[in-house]
PDB file of C-alpha atoms and ligand atoms in Angstrom:
ATOM      1  CA  MET H   1       0.083   0.054  -0.233  1.00 55.00           C
ATOM      2  CA  THR H   2       1.422   3.243  -0.991  1.00 61.00           C
ATOM      3  CA  ASP H   3      -0.302   6.596  -0.629  1.00 78.00           C
ATOM      4  CA  GLY H   4      -3.810   5.617  -2.088  1.00 96.00           C
ATOM      5  CA  LEU H   5      -2.898   2.779  -4.208  1.00 98.00           C
ATOM      6  CA  ARG H   6      -2.665  -0.890  -3.276  1.00 98.00           C
ATOM      7  CA  THR H   7      -0.606  -3.158  -5.321  1.00 98.00           C
ATOM      8  CA  SER H   8      -0.658  -6.999  -5.402  1.00 98.00           C
ATOM      9  CA  ILE H   9       0.868  -9.688  -7.675  1.00 98.00           C
ATOM     10  CA  ALA H  10      -0.311 -13.336  -7.740  1.00 97.00           C
ATOM     11  CA  ASP H  11      -0.156 -15.953 -10.453  1.00 97.00           C
ATOM     12  CA  GLY H  12       1.417 -13.631 -13.129  1.00 98.00           C
ATOM     13  CA  VAL H  13      -1.410 -10.811 -12.468  1.00 98.00           C
ATOM     14  CA  ALA H  14      -0.609  -7.646 -11.012  1.00 98.00           C
ATOM     15  CA  THR H  15      -3.744  -5.870  -9.466  1.00 98.00           C
ATOM     16  CA  LEU H  16      -3.521  -2.136  -8.942  1.00 98.00           C
ATOM     17  CA  THR H  17      -6.302  -0.761  -6.910  1.00 98.00           C
ATOM     18  CA  LEU H  18      -6.856   2.954  -6.606  1.00 98.00           C
ATOM     19  CA  ASP H  19      -7.710   3.324  -2.784  1.00 98.00           C
ATOM     20  CA  ARG H  20      -8.807   6.483  -1.651  1.00 98.00           C
ATOM     21  CA  PRO H  21     -12.676   5.582  -1.370  1.00 98.00           C
ATOM     22  CA  ALA H  22     -13.865   8.592   0.727  1.00 97.00           C
ATOM     23  CA  ALA H  23     -12.921  10.737  -2.327  1.00 98.00           C
ATOM     24  CA  LEU H  24     -14.050   8.161  -4.915  1.00 98.00           C
ATOM     25  CA  ASN H  25     -10.394   7.341  -5.625  1.00 98.00           C
ATOM     26  CA  ALA H  26      -9.486  10.906  -6.686  1.00 98.00           C
ATOM     27  CA  LEU H  27      -6.041  11.272  -8.086  1.00 98.00           C
ATOM     28  CA  THR H  28      -3.656  13.033  -5.641  1.00 97.00           C
ATOM     29  CA  ILE H  29      -0.020  13.784  -6.704  1.00 97.00           C
ATOM     30  CA  GLY H  30       0.857  10.964  -4.249  1.00 97.00           C
ATOM     31  CA  VAL H  31      -1.537   8.497  -6.170  1.00 98.00           C
ATOM     32  CA  LYS H  32      -0.235   9.423  -9.565  1.00 98.00           C
ATOM     33  CA  VAL H  33       3.475   9.026  -8.302  1.00 97.00           C
ATOM     34  CA  ALA H  34       2.552   5.716  -7.002  1.00 98.00           C
ATOM     35  CA  LEU H  35       0.721   4.713  -9.830  1.00 98.00           C
ATOM     36  CA  LEU H  36       3.681   5.556 -12.349  1.00 98.00           C
ATOM     37  CA  ASP H  37       5.961   3.842 -10.022  1.00 98.00           C
ATOM     38  CA  ALA H  38       3.829   0.744 -10.017  1.00 98.00           C
ATOM     39  CA  LEU H  39       3.616   0.537 -13.687  1.00 98.00           C
ATOM     40  CA  ARG H  40       7.402   0.930 -13.872  1.00 98.00           C
ATOM     41  CA  GLN H  41       7.996  -1.814 -11.501  1.00 98.00           C
ATOM     42  CA  ILE H  42       5.716  -4.083 -13.411  1.00 98.00           C
ATOM     43  CA  ALA H  43       7.331  -3.079 -16.739  1.00 98.00           C
ATOM     44  CA  ALA H  44      10.699  -4.587 -15.161  1.00 98.00           C
ATOM     45  CA  ASP H  45       9.119  -7.668 -13.564  1.00 97.00           C
ATOM     46  CA  ARG H  46       8.719 -10.379 -16.517  1.00 95.00           C
ATOM     47  CA  SER H  47       6.727 -12.518 -14.062  1.00 96.00           C
ATOM     48  CA  VAL H  48       3.779 -10.253 -14.647  1.00 98.00           C
ATOM     49  CA  ARG H  49       1.979 -11.329 -17.572  1.00 98.00           C
ATOM     50  CA  ALA H  50      -1.136  -9.264 -17.100  1.00 98.00           C
ATOM     51  CA  VAL H  51      -2.521  -6.035 -15.074  1.00 98.00           C
ATOM     52  CA  ILE H  52      -5.862  -5.192 -13.470  1.00 99.00           C
ATOM     53  CA  LEU H  53      -6.521  -1.775 -12.698  1.00 99.00           C
ATOM     54  CA  THR H  54      -9.777  -1.141 -10.524  1.00 98.00           C
ATOM     55  CA  GLY H  55     -10.881   1.312  -7.578  1.00 98.00           C
ATOM     56  CA  ALA H  56     -11.717   0.489  -3.948  1.00 98.00           C
ATOM     57  CA  GLY H  57     -15.208   1.185  -2.646  1.00 97.00           C
ATOM     58  CA  ARG H  58     -18.004   2.482  -4.950  1.00 97.00           C
ATOM     59  CA  ALA H  59     -15.798   4.390  -7.537  1.00 98.00           C
ATOM     60  CA  PHE H  60     -13.190   3.343 -10.134  1.00 98.00           C
ATOM     61  CA  CYS H  61     -11.661   6.853 -10.088  1.00 98.00           C
ATOM     62  CA  ALA H  62     -13.232  10.516  -9.988  1.00 98.00           C
ATOM     63  CA  GLY H  63     -10.286  12.053 -11.751  1.00 98.00           C
ATOM     64  CA  GLN H  64      -8.099  14.829 -10.564  1.00 98.00           C
ATOM     65  CA  ASP H  65      -8.336  15.338  -6.781  1.00 98.00           C
ATOM     66  CA  LEU H  66     -10.131  18.929  -6.965  1.00 97.00           C
ATOM     67  CA  ALA H  67      -9.392  19.556  -3.320  1.00 97.00           C
ATOM     68  CA  GLU H  68      -5.678  19.175  -4.055  1.00 95.00           C
ATOM     69  CA  ARG H  69      -6.001  21.438  -7.069  1.00 93.00           C
ATOM     70  CA  ARG H  70      -7.255  24.378  -4.929  1.00 92.00           C
ATOM     71  CA  LEU H  71      -4.071  24.371  -2.582  1.00 94.00           C
ATOM     72  CA  PRO H  72      -2.006  27.501  -3.062  1.00 92.00           C
ATOM     73  CA  ASP H  73       0.948  25.470  -4.167  1.00 92.00           C
ATOM     74  CA  ALA H  74      -0.961  23.437  -7.022  1.00 92.00           C
ATOM     75  CA  PRO H  75       1.093  23.164 -10.102  1.00 93.00           C
ATOM     76  CA  PRO H  76      -0.410  24.854 -13.311  1.00 95.00           C
ATOM     77  CA  LEU H  77      -2.639  22.223 -15.128  1.00 96.00           C
ATOM     78  CA  ASP H  78      -0.436  21.826 -18.105  1.00 97.00           C
ATOM     79  CA  GLU H  79       2.688  21.221 -15.801  1.00 97.00           C
ATOM     80  CA  GLU H  80       0.715  18.621 -13.812  1.00 97.00           C
ATOM     81  CA  LEU H  81      -0.329  16.899 -17.184  1.00 98.00           C
ATOM     82  CA  ARG H  82       3.274  16.951 -18.563  1.00 98.00           C
ATOM     83  CA  GLN H  83       4.946  15.856 -15.324  1.00 98.00           C
ATOM     84  CA  ARG H  84       2.492  13.278 -14.047  1.00 98.00           C
ATOM     85  CA  TYR H  85      -0.732  12.364 -16.004  1.00 98.00           C
ATOM     86  CA  GLU H  86       1.092  11.857 -19.530  1.00 98.00           C
ATOM     87  CA  PRO H  87       3.878   9.687 -18.137  1.00 98.00           C
ATOM     88  CA  ILE H  88       1.120   7.453 -16.610  1.00 98.00           C
ATOM     89  CA  ILE H  89      -0.731   7.160 -19.997  1.00 98.00           C
ATOM     90  CA  ARG H  90       2.353   6.505 -21.934  1.00 98.00           C
ATOM     91  CA  ALA H  91       3.661   3.734 -19.335  1.00 98.00           C
ATOM     92  CA  MET H  92       0.196   1.996 -19.777  1.00 98.00           C
ATOM     93  CA  VAL H  93       0.239   2.236 -23.616  1.00 98.00           C
ATOM     94  CA  GLU H  94       3.928   1.004 -24.038  1.00 97.00           C
ATOM     95  CA  LEU H  95       3.634  -1.642 -21.310  1.00 98.00           C
ATOM     96  CA  ASP H  96       4.136  -4.954 -23.340  1.00 98.00           C
ATOM     97  CA  ARG H  97       1.493  -6.692 -21.213  1.00 98.00           C
ATOM     98  CA  PRO H  98      -2.291  -6.243 -21.382  1.00 98.00           C
ATOM     99  CA  ILE H  99      -4.071  -4.016 -18.801  1.00 98.00           C
ATOM    100  CA  ILE H 100      -7.677  -4.730 -17.924  1.00 98.00           C
ATOM    101  CA  ALA H 101      -9.702  -1.856 -16.517  1.00 98.00           C
ATOM    102  CA  ALA H 102     -12.240  -3.298 -13.939  1.00 99.00           C
ATOM    103  CA  ILE H 103     -14.550  -0.490 -13.776  1.00 98.00           C
ATOM    104  CA  ASN H 104     -16.299  -1.045 -10.384  1.00 98.00           C
ATOM    105  CA  GLY H 105     -18.149   2.384 -10.492  1.00 98.00           C
ATOM    106  CA  VAL H 106     -18.004   5.804 -11.508  1.00 98.00           C
ATOM    107  CA  ALA H 107     -15.036   6.733 -13.836  1.00 98.00           C
ATOM    108  CA  ALA H 108     -14.909  10.521 -14.197  1.00 98.00           C
ATOM    109  CA  GLY H 109     -12.470  13.060 -15.576  1.00 98.00           C
ATOM    110  CA  ALA H 110      -8.917  11.533 -15.769  1.00 98.00           C
ATOM    111  CA  GLY H 111     -10.359   8.440 -14.182  1.00 98.00           C
ATOM    112  CA  ALA H 112     -12.330   7.886 -17.438  1.00 98.00           C
ATOM    113  CA  SER H 113      -8.903   8.607 -19.288  1.00 98.00           C
ATOM    114  CA  LEU H 114      -7.260   5.922 -17.258  1.00 98.00           C
ATOM    115  CA  ALA H 115      -9.909   3.443 -18.239  1.00 98.00           C
ATOM    116  CA  LEU H 116      -9.655   4.392 -21.997  1.00 98.00           C
ATOM    117  CA  ALA H 117      -5.795   3.864 -21.895  1.00 98.00           C
ATOM    118  CA  CYS H 118      -6.492   0.280 -20.704  1.00 98.00           C
ATOM    119  CA  ASP H 119      -6.551  -2.649 -23.500  1.00 98.00           C
ATOM    120  CA  LEU H 120      -9.670  -4.294 -22.196  1.00 98.00           C
ATOM    121  CA  ARG H 121     -12.559  -2.720 -20.206  1.00 98.00           C
ATOM    122  CA  ILE H 122     -14.869  -4.741 -18.164  1.00 98.00           C
ATOM    123  CA  ALA H 123     -17.749  -2.876 -16.204  1.00 98.00           C
ATOM    124  CA  ALA H 124     -19.681  -3.792 -13.176  1.00 98.00           C
ATOM    125  CA  GLU H 125     -23.391  -3.246 -13.505  1.00 98.00           C
ATOM    126  CA  SER H 126     -23.207  -0.016 -11.320  1.00 98.00           C
ATOM    127  CA  ALA H 127     -20.294   1.556 -13.207  1.00 98.00           C
ATOM    128  CA  ARG H 128     -20.909   4.656 -15.172  1.00 98.00           C
ATOM    129  CA  PHE H 129     -18.786   7.090 -17.100  1.00 98.00           C
ATOM    130  CA  VAL H 130     -18.825  10.893 -17.078  1.00 97.00           C
ATOM    131  CA  LEU H 131     -16.067  13.018 -18.620  1.00 96.00           C
ATOM    132  CA  ALA H 132     -16.854  15.697 -16.195  1.00 95.00           C
ATOM    133  CA  PHE H 133     -14.236  18.121 -17.719  1.00 95.00           C
ATOM    134  CA  SER H 134     -16.555  20.459 -19.209  1.00 95.00           C
ATOM    135  CA  ARG H 135     -18.540  21.191 -16.055  1.00 94.00           C
ATOM    136  CA  ILE H 136     -15.269  22.571 -14.557  1.00 96.00           C
ATOM    137  CA  ALA H 137     -14.494  24.464 -17.814  1.00 96.00           C
ATOM    138  CA  LEU H 138     -11.657  22.151 -18.896  1.00 97.00           C
ATOM    139  CA  VAL H 139     -11.269  19.905 -21.843  1.00 97.00           C
ATOM    140  CA  PRO H 140     -10.823  16.160 -21.667  1.00 97.00           C
ATOM    141  CA  ASP H 141      -7.196  15.272 -21.088  1.00 98.00           C
ATOM    142  CA  SER H 142      -4.712  12.506 -20.365  1.00 98.00           C
ATOM    143  CA  GLY H 143      -5.217  11.260 -23.904  1.00 98.00           C
ATOM    144  CA  ALA H 144      -9.288  11.299 -23.685  1.00 98.00           C
ATOM    145  CA  THR H 145      -9.513  13.333 -26.684  1.00 98.00           C
ATOM    146  CA  TRP H 146      -7.264  10.666 -28.688  1.00 97.00           C
ATOM    147  CA  PHE H 147      -8.489   7.350 -27.253  1.00 98.00           C
ATOM    148  CA  LEU H 148     -12.400   8.405 -27.215  1.00 97.00           C
ATOM    149  CA  PRO H 149     -13.242   8.924 -30.670  1.00 97.00           C
ATOM    150  CA  ARG H 150     -11.091   5.897 -31.839  1.00 97.00           C
ATOM    151  CA  ILE H 151     -13.084   3.696 -29.283  1.00 97.00           C
ATOM    152  CA  VAL H 152     -16.675   4.877 -29.556  1.00 97.00           C
ATOM    153  CA  GLY H 153     -16.494   7.003 -32.906  1.00 97.00           C
ATOM    154  CA  SER H 154     -16.510  10.823 -33.236  1.00 97.00           C
ATOM    155  CA  ALA H 155     -20.343  11.488 -32.783  1.00 97.00           C
ATOM    156  CA  ARG H 156     -20.543   9.534 -29.367  1.00 96.00           C
ATOM    157  CA  ALA H 157     -17.105  11.257 -28.483  1.00 97.00           C
ATOM    158  CA  ALA H 158     -18.547  14.761 -29.190  1.00 96.00           C
ATOM    159  CA  GLU H 159     -21.769  13.819 -26.919  1.00 94.00           C
ATOM    160  CA  LEU H 160     -19.471  12.642 -24.087  1.00 96.00           C
ATOM    161  CA  ALA H 161     -17.082  15.489 -24.366  1.00 96.00           C
ATOM    162  CA  LEU H 162     -19.255  18.472 -25.061  1.00 96.00           C
ATOM    163  CA  LEU H 163     -22.565  17.418 -23.353  1.00 94.00           C
ATOM    164  CA  ASP H 164     -20.964  15.731 -20.788  1.00 92.00           C
ATOM    165  CA  THR H 165     -23.411  12.872 -21.000  1.00 92.00           C
ATOM    166  CA  SER H 166     -23.356  10.177 -18.219  1.00 95.00           C
ATOM    167  CA  LEU H 167     -23.386   6.715 -19.688  1.00 97.00           C
ATOM    168  CA  ASP H 168     -24.264   3.983 -17.491  1.00 98.00           C
ATOM    169  CA  ALA H 169     -22.726   0.393 -17.920  1.00 98.00           C
ATOM    170  CA  ALA H 170     -25.410  -0.968 -20.284  1.00 98.00           C
ATOM    171  CA  ALA H 171     -24.907   2.102 -22.504  1.00 98.00           C
ATOM    172  CA  ALA H 172     -21.245   2.001 -22.318  1.00 98.00           C
ATOM    173  CA  GLU H 173     -21.446  -1.596 -23.579  1.00 98.00           C
ATOM    174  CA  ARG H 174     -23.889  -0.773 -26.367  1.00 98.00           C
ATOM    175  CA  ILE H 175     -21.389   1.999 -27.773  1.00 97.00           C
ATOM    176  CA  GLY H 176     -18.472  -0.303 -27.396  1.00 97.00           C
ATOM    177  CA  LEU H 177     -16.841   1.675 -24.618  1.00 98.00           C
ATOM    178  CA  VAL H 178     -16.588  -1.356 -22.522  1.00 98.00           C
ATOM    179  CA  SER H 179     -16.530  -5.047 -23.935  1.00 97.00           C
ATOM    180  CA  ARG H 180     -18.379  -6.585 -21.037  1.00 98.00           C
ATOM    181  CA  VAL H 181     -20.761  -5.820 -18.294  1.00 98.00           C
ATOM    182  CA  VAL H 182     -21.072  -8.280 -15.261  1.00 98.00           C
ATOM    183  CA  PRO H 183     -22.725  -8.174 -11.853  1.00 98.00           C
ATOM    184  CA  ASP H 184     -20.931  -6.197  -9.382  1.00 98.00           C
ATOM    185  CA  ASP H 185     -19.896  -9.074  -7.383  1.00 98.00           C
ATOM    186  CA  GLU H 186     -18.547 -10.858 -10.398  1.00 98.00           C
ATOM    187  CA  LEU H 187     -16.471  -7.984 -11.483  1.00 98.00           C
ATOM    188  CA  LEU H 188     -13.138  -9.045  -9.910  1.00 98.00           C
ATOM    189  CA  PRO H 189     -13.522 -12.694 -10.486  1.00 98.00           C
ATOM    190  CA  THR H 190     -14.186 -11.996 -14.209  1.00 98.00           C
ATOM    191  CA  ALA H 191     -11.311  -9.651 -14.454  1.00 98.00           C
ATOM    192  CA  THR H 192      -9.027 -12.190 -12.794  1.00 98.00           C
ATOM    193  CA  ALA H 193     -10.407 -14.928 -15.234  1.00 98.00           C
ATOM    194  CA  VAL H 194      -9.578 -12.743 -18.025  1.00 98.00           C
ATOM    195  CA  ALA H 195      -6.126 -12.121 -16.769  1.00 98.00           C
ATOM    196  CA  ALA H 196      -5.444 -15.659 -15.897  1.00 98.00           C
ATOM    197  CA  ASP H 197      -6.585 -16.405 -19.822  1.00 98.00           C
ATOM    198  CA  LEU H 198      -3.955 -13.857 -20.931  1.00 98.00           C
ATOM    199  CA  VAL H 199      -1.209 -15.244 -18.441  1.00 97.00           C
ATOM    200  CA  GLY H 200      -1.484 -18.759 -20.224  1.00 96.00           C
ATOM    201  CA  ARG H 201      -0.949 -17.246 -23.728  1.00 97.00           C
ATOM    202  CA  ALA H 202       2.145 -16.799 -25.535  1.00 98.00           C
ATOM    203  CA  PRO H 203       3.539 -13.408 -24.276  1.00 97.00           C
ATOM    204  CA  GLN H 204       5.562 -12.291 -27.164  1.00 98.00           C
ATOM    205  CA  ALA H 205       2.278 -12.786 -29.265  1.00 98.00           C
ATOM    206  CA  ILE H 206       0.104 -10.821 -26.809  1.00 98.00           C
ATOM    207  CA  ALA H 207       2.586  -8.016 -26.609  1.00 98.00           C
ATOM    208  CA  ALA H 208       2.903  -7.703 -30.432  1.00 98.00           C
ATOM    209  CA  ALA H 209      -1.057  -7.830 -30.950  1.00 98.00           C
ATOM    210  CA  LYS H 210      -1.486  -5.098 -28.258  1.00 98.00           C
ATOM    211  CA  ARG H 211       1.276  -2.951 -30.021  1.00 98.00           C
ATOM    212  CA  LEU H 212      -0.033  -3.529 -33.475  1.00 98.00           C
ATOM    213  CA  LEU H 213      -3.887  -2.691 -32.447  1.00 97.00           C
ATOM    214  CA  ARG H 214      -2.415   0.512 -31.004  1.00 95.00           C
ATOM    215  CA  GLU H 215      -0.330   1.326 -33.780  1.00 95.00           C
ATOM    216  CA  ALA H 216      -3.165   0.588 -36.345  1.00 95.00           C
ATOM    217  CA  TRP H 217      -4.948   3.751 -34.825  1.00 93.00           C
ATOM    218  CA  THR H 218      -2.153   5.948 -36.514  1.00 94.00           C
ATOM    219  CA  THR H 219      -1.381   4.039 -39.710  1.00 96.00           C
ATOM    220  CA  ASP H 220      -2.757   3.144 -43.225  1.00 97.00           C
ATOM    221  CA  LEU H 221      -3.617  -0.327 -44.620  1.00 98.00           C
ATOM    222  CA  GLU H 222       0.002  -0.809 -46.107  1.00 98.00           C
ATOM    223  CA  GLY H 223       1.619   0.353 -42.685  1.00 97.00           C
ATOM    224  CA  ALA H 224      -0.556  -2.379 -40.913  1.00 97.00           C
ATOM    225  CA  LEU H 225       0.251  -5.101 -43.424  1.00 98.00           C
ATOM    226  CA  GLU H 226       3.805  -4.349 -43.108  1.00 98.00           C
ATOM    227  CA  ALA H 227       3.668  -4.080 -39.309  1.00 98.00           C
ATOM    228  CA  GLU H 228       1.799  -7.509 -39.321  1.00 98.00           C
ATOM    229  CA  ARG H 229       4.296  -9.177 -41.615  1.00 98.00           C
ATOM    230  CA  GLN H 230       7.240  -8.084 -39.444  1.00 98.00           C
ATOM    231  CA  ALA H 231       5.654  -9.088 -36.299  1.00 98.00           C
ATOM    232  CA  GLN H 232       4.601 -12.544 -37.929  1.00 98.00           C
ATOM    233  CA  GLY H 233       8.012 -13.063 -39.087  1.00 98.00           C
ATOM    234  CA  ALA H 234       9.578 -12.798 -35.649  1.00 98.00           C
ATOM    235  CA  LEU H 235       6.784 -14.850 -33.961  1.00 98.00           C
ATOM    236  CA  GLY H 236       6.875 -17.407 -36.361  1.00 98.00           C
ATOM    237  CA  ALA H 237      10.426 -18.196 -35.295  1.00 97.00           C
ATOM    238  CA  THR H 238       9.545 -18.524 -31.545  1.00 98.00           C
ATOM    239  CA  LEU H 239       9.577 -21.729 -29.695  1.00 98.00           C
ATOM    240  CA  ASP H 240       6.027 -20.710 -28.365  1.00 98.00           C
ATOM    241  CA  HIS H 241       4.673 -20.820 -32.039  1.00 98.00           C
ATOM    242  CA  ALA H 242       6.021 -24.361 -32.558  1.00 98.00           C
ATOM    243  CA  GLU H 243       4.696 -25.435 -29.279  1.00 98.00           C
ATOM    244  CA  GLY H 244       1.252 -23.904 -30.072  1.00 98.00           C
ATOM    245  CA  VAL H 245       1.226 -25.848 -33.439  1.00 98.00           C
ATOM    246  CA  ALA H 246       2.520 -28.983 -31.853  1.00 98.00           C
ATOM    247  CA  ALA H 247      -0.186 -28.702 -29.179  1.00 98.00           C
ATOM    248  CA  PHE H 248      -2.864 -28.322 -31.619  1.00 98.00           C
ATOM    249  CA  LEU H 249      -1.773 -31.189 -33.772  1.00 98.00           C
ATOM    250  CA  GLU H 250      -1.283 -33.541 -30.440  1.00 98.00           C
ATOM    251  CA  LYS H 251      -4.790 -32.362 -29.143  1.00 98.00           C
ATOM    252  CA  ARG H 252      -3.279 -31.082 -25.914  1.00 97.00           C
ATOM    253  CA  PRO H 253      -3.204 -27.669 -24.125  1.00 96.00           C
ATOM    254  CA  PRO H 254       0.123 -25.523 -25.155  1.00 96.00           C
ATOM    255  CA  ARG H 255       2.650 -24.753 -22.602  1.00 96.00           C
ATOM    256  CA  PHE H 256       3.922 -21.305 -23.776  1.00 97.00           C
ATOM    257  CA  THR H 257       7.432 -20.348 -22.072  1.00 95.00           C
ATOM    258  CA  GLY H 258       7.772 -16.849 -23.488  1.00 94.00           C
ATOM    259  CA  SER H 259      10.717 -17.962 -25.933  1.00 95.00           C
TER     260      SER H 259
HETATM  261  O1  T3D R   1      -4.175  18.828 -12.594  1.00 59.94           O
HETATM  262  C1  T3D R   1      -5.129  18.952 -13.072  1.00 59.94           C
HETATM  263  O2  T3D R   1      -6.257  19.577 -12.732  1.00 59.94           O
HETATM  264  C2  T3D R   1      -5.217  18.550 -14.675  1.00 59.94           C
HETATM  265  C3  T3D R   1      -5.796  17.364 -14.761  1.00 59.94           C
HETATM  266  C4  T3D R   1      -7.177  17.001 -14.704  1.00 59.94           C
HETATM  267  C5  T3D R   1      -7.715  15.927 -14.842  1.00 59.94           C
HETATM  268  C6  T3D R   1      -9.083  15.710 -14.386  1.00 59.94           C
HETATM  269  O3  T3D R   1      -9.470  14.600 -13.875  1.00 59.94           O
HETATM  270  S1  T3D R   1     -10.130  17.148 -14.351  1.00 59.94           S
HETATM  271  C7  T3D R   1     -11.887  16.315 -13.620  1.00 59.94           C
HETATM  272  C8  T3D R   1     -11.745  16.223 -12.378  1.00 59.94           C
HETATM  273  N1  T3D R   1     -12.943  15.371 -11.654  1.00 59.94           N
HETATM  274  C9  T3D R   1     -14.288  15.792 -11.634  1.00 59.94           C
HETATM  275  O4  T3D R   1     -14.448  17.082 -12.073  1.00 59.94           O
HETATM  276  C10 T3D R   1     -15.183  14.935 -11.084  1.00 59.94           C
HETATM  277  C11 T3D R   1     -15.833  15.501  -9.686  1.00 59.94           C
HETATM  278  N2  T3D R   1     -16.710  14.451  -9.030  1.00 59.94           N
HETATM  279  C12 T3D R   1     -17.840  14.463  -9.720  1.00 59.94           C
HETATM  280  O5  T3D R   1     -18.464  15.029 -10.596  1.00 59.94           O
HETATM  281  C13 T3D R   1     -18.761  13.669  -8.579  1.00 59.94           C
HETATM  282  O6  T3D R   1     -18.076  13.300  -7.546  1.00 59.94           O
HETATM  283  C14 T3D R   1     -18.995  12.156  -9.593  1.00 59.94           C
HETATM  284  C15 T3D R   1     -19.702  12.262 -10.643  1.00 59.94           C
HETATM  285  C16 T3D R   1     -17.695  11.557  -9.887  1.00 59.94           C
HETATM  286  C17 T3D R   1     -19.707  11.279  -8.443  1.00 59.94           C
HETATM  287  O7  T3D R   1     -20.889  11.810  -8.125  1.00 59.94           O
HETATM  288  P1  T3D R   1     -21.592  11.211  -6.556  1.00 59.94           P
HETATM  289  O8  T3D R   1     -22.941  11.904  -6.539  1.00 59.94           O
HETATM  290  O9  T3D R   1     -21.597   9.609  -6.954  1.00 59.94           O
HETATM  291  O10 T3D R   1     -20.788  11.369  -5.570  1.00 59.94           O
HETATM  292  P2  T3D R   1     -20.172  12.694  -4.726  1.00 59.94           P
HETATM  293  O11 T3D R   1     -21.142  12.792  -3.571  1.00 59.94           O
HETATM  294  O12 T3D R   1     -20.139  13.955  -5.663  1.00 59.94           O
HETATM  295  O13 T3D R   1     -18.633  12.487  -4.137  1.00 59.94           O
HETATM  296  C18 T3D R   1     -18.512  11.722  -2.934  1.00 59.94           C
HETATM  297  C19 T3D R   1     -17.328  12.176  -2.082  1.00 59.94           C
HETATM  298  O14 T3D R   1     -16.269  12.018  -3.089  1.00 59.94           O
HETATM  299  C20 T3D R   1     -17.589  13.653  -2.038  1.00 59.94           C
HETATM  300  O15 T3D R   1     -16.910  13.889  -0.662  1.00 59.94           O
HETATM  301  P3  T3D R   1     -17.770  14.296   0.654  1.00 59.94           P
HETATM  302  O16 T3D R   1     -18.775  15.360   0.364  1.00 59.94           O
HETATM  303  O17 T3D R   1     -18.485  12.763   0.882  1.00 59.94           O
HETATM  304  O18 T3D R   1     -16.754  14.564   1.666  1.00 59.94           O
HETATM  305  C21 T3D R   1     -16.665  14.523  -2.869  1.00 59.94           C
HETATM  306  O19 T3D R   1     -16.280  15.723  -2.653  1.00 59.94           O
HETATM  307  C22 T3D R   1     -15.664  13.359  -3.345  1.00 59.94           C
HETATM  308  N3  T3D R   1     -14.991  13.650  -4.575  1.00 59.94           N
HETATM  309  C23 T3D R   1     -15.723  13.192  -5.749  1.00 59.94           C
HETATM  310  N4  T3D R   1     -14.810  13.518  -6.736  1.00 59.94           N
HETATM  311  C24 T3D R   1     -13.711  14.142  -6.190  1.00 59.94           C
HETATM  312  C25 T3D R   1     -13.921  14.238  -4.935  1.00 59.94           C
HETATM  313  N5  T3D R   1     -12.993  14.781  -4.208  1.00 59.94           N
HETATM  314  C26 T3D R   1     -11.943  15.373  -4.791  1.00 59.94           C
HETATM  315  N6  T3D R   1     -11.910  15.422  -5.867  1.00 59.94           N
HETATM  316  C27 T3D R   1     -12.794  14.912  -6.785  1.00 59.94           C
HETATM  317  N7  T3D R   1     -12.453  14.769  -8.210  1.00 59.94           N
END
C-alpha cells in the first residue's frame, strides 16, 4: 500500500487498486506518483503477464483530486499533465503486457482517461462514465480526446465531451466503450479470469498484438500489413509458435514459455 494505491501480484497478475474511497479514488500527486512507480516496476518484472486496474469502494476513479488542485502550491494544469498524467498514460500504452480496467463504479475526468488507456474494459453493472471536464471548464485530457473517438466514434465522443453525457454500464457496452458488463460481485472474479486466460497465452504474441492494435490507429492499410508481416516473421521463429502448432496437432493444451 502506497499513498492511495494498493498493489498485489499473484499468479502472474498484478492488481492495482486505486484506494481513496472517501474521495472516490480521486487522483492526488501521491497516487499518481505511486501509480507510475507501480507501472514501471511491472514493466521490469517479467513474471507479470497481465495487469488489472480497479478502484476501492463505490468508484473506479473520480479523476483529479479537486481539493488538492485548490491548494495554493498546486502546479499549473499543463505542468501537472506533463509531469504526472502523461507519463502514466504512456507507461500504460507502452507496457508490453495487457491492462484490464475492472470498472467497479463511476469513472470521471482523468479516471475515465485511465480506463480508456487500458487494453480491455470490463464494467460492473453499477459502473458509469462521465467525462466531467466541461463542467469545470476544462477539456478532456490524459489522452481522452485521442482514445475516445477511436473507441466509440466521433459522434459519441462529441456527446460525451461537449454535453458531458453520463453513461451507465449498459449504455457503455452498447457503444463499445466496454466489452463486457457483469454483476457487481462478479467484476473482480471475471477480470481475474480474463487475466488468467492472458497469463496462459504466448507473451510475445500478446505483446505484439497489443502494439499492433494501438499502432493501427495511426497507420494506413499498407503500414498495418507491413507491421503485421514483420511481427509474424519474428513470432513464427519462436518456440512458443512451434509449441502452439504441436499442441494443436497433438490435441493437448499448449505450454508457452515466452521463448
Ligand atoms: O491537474 C489538473 O487538474 C489537470 C488534470 C485534470 C484531470 C481531471 O480529472 S479534471 C476532472 C476532475 N474530476 C471531476 O471533475 C469529477 C468530480 N466529481 C464528480 O463530478 C462527482 O463526484 C462524481 C460524478 C464523480 C460522482 O458523483 P456522486 O454524486 O456519486 O458522488 P459525490 O457525492 O459527488 O462525491 C462523493 C465524495 O467524493 C464527496 O466527498 P464528501 O462530500 O463525501 O466528503 C466528493 O467531494 C468526493 N469527490 C468526488 N470527486 C472528487 C472528490 N473529491 C476530490 N476530487 C474529486 N475529483
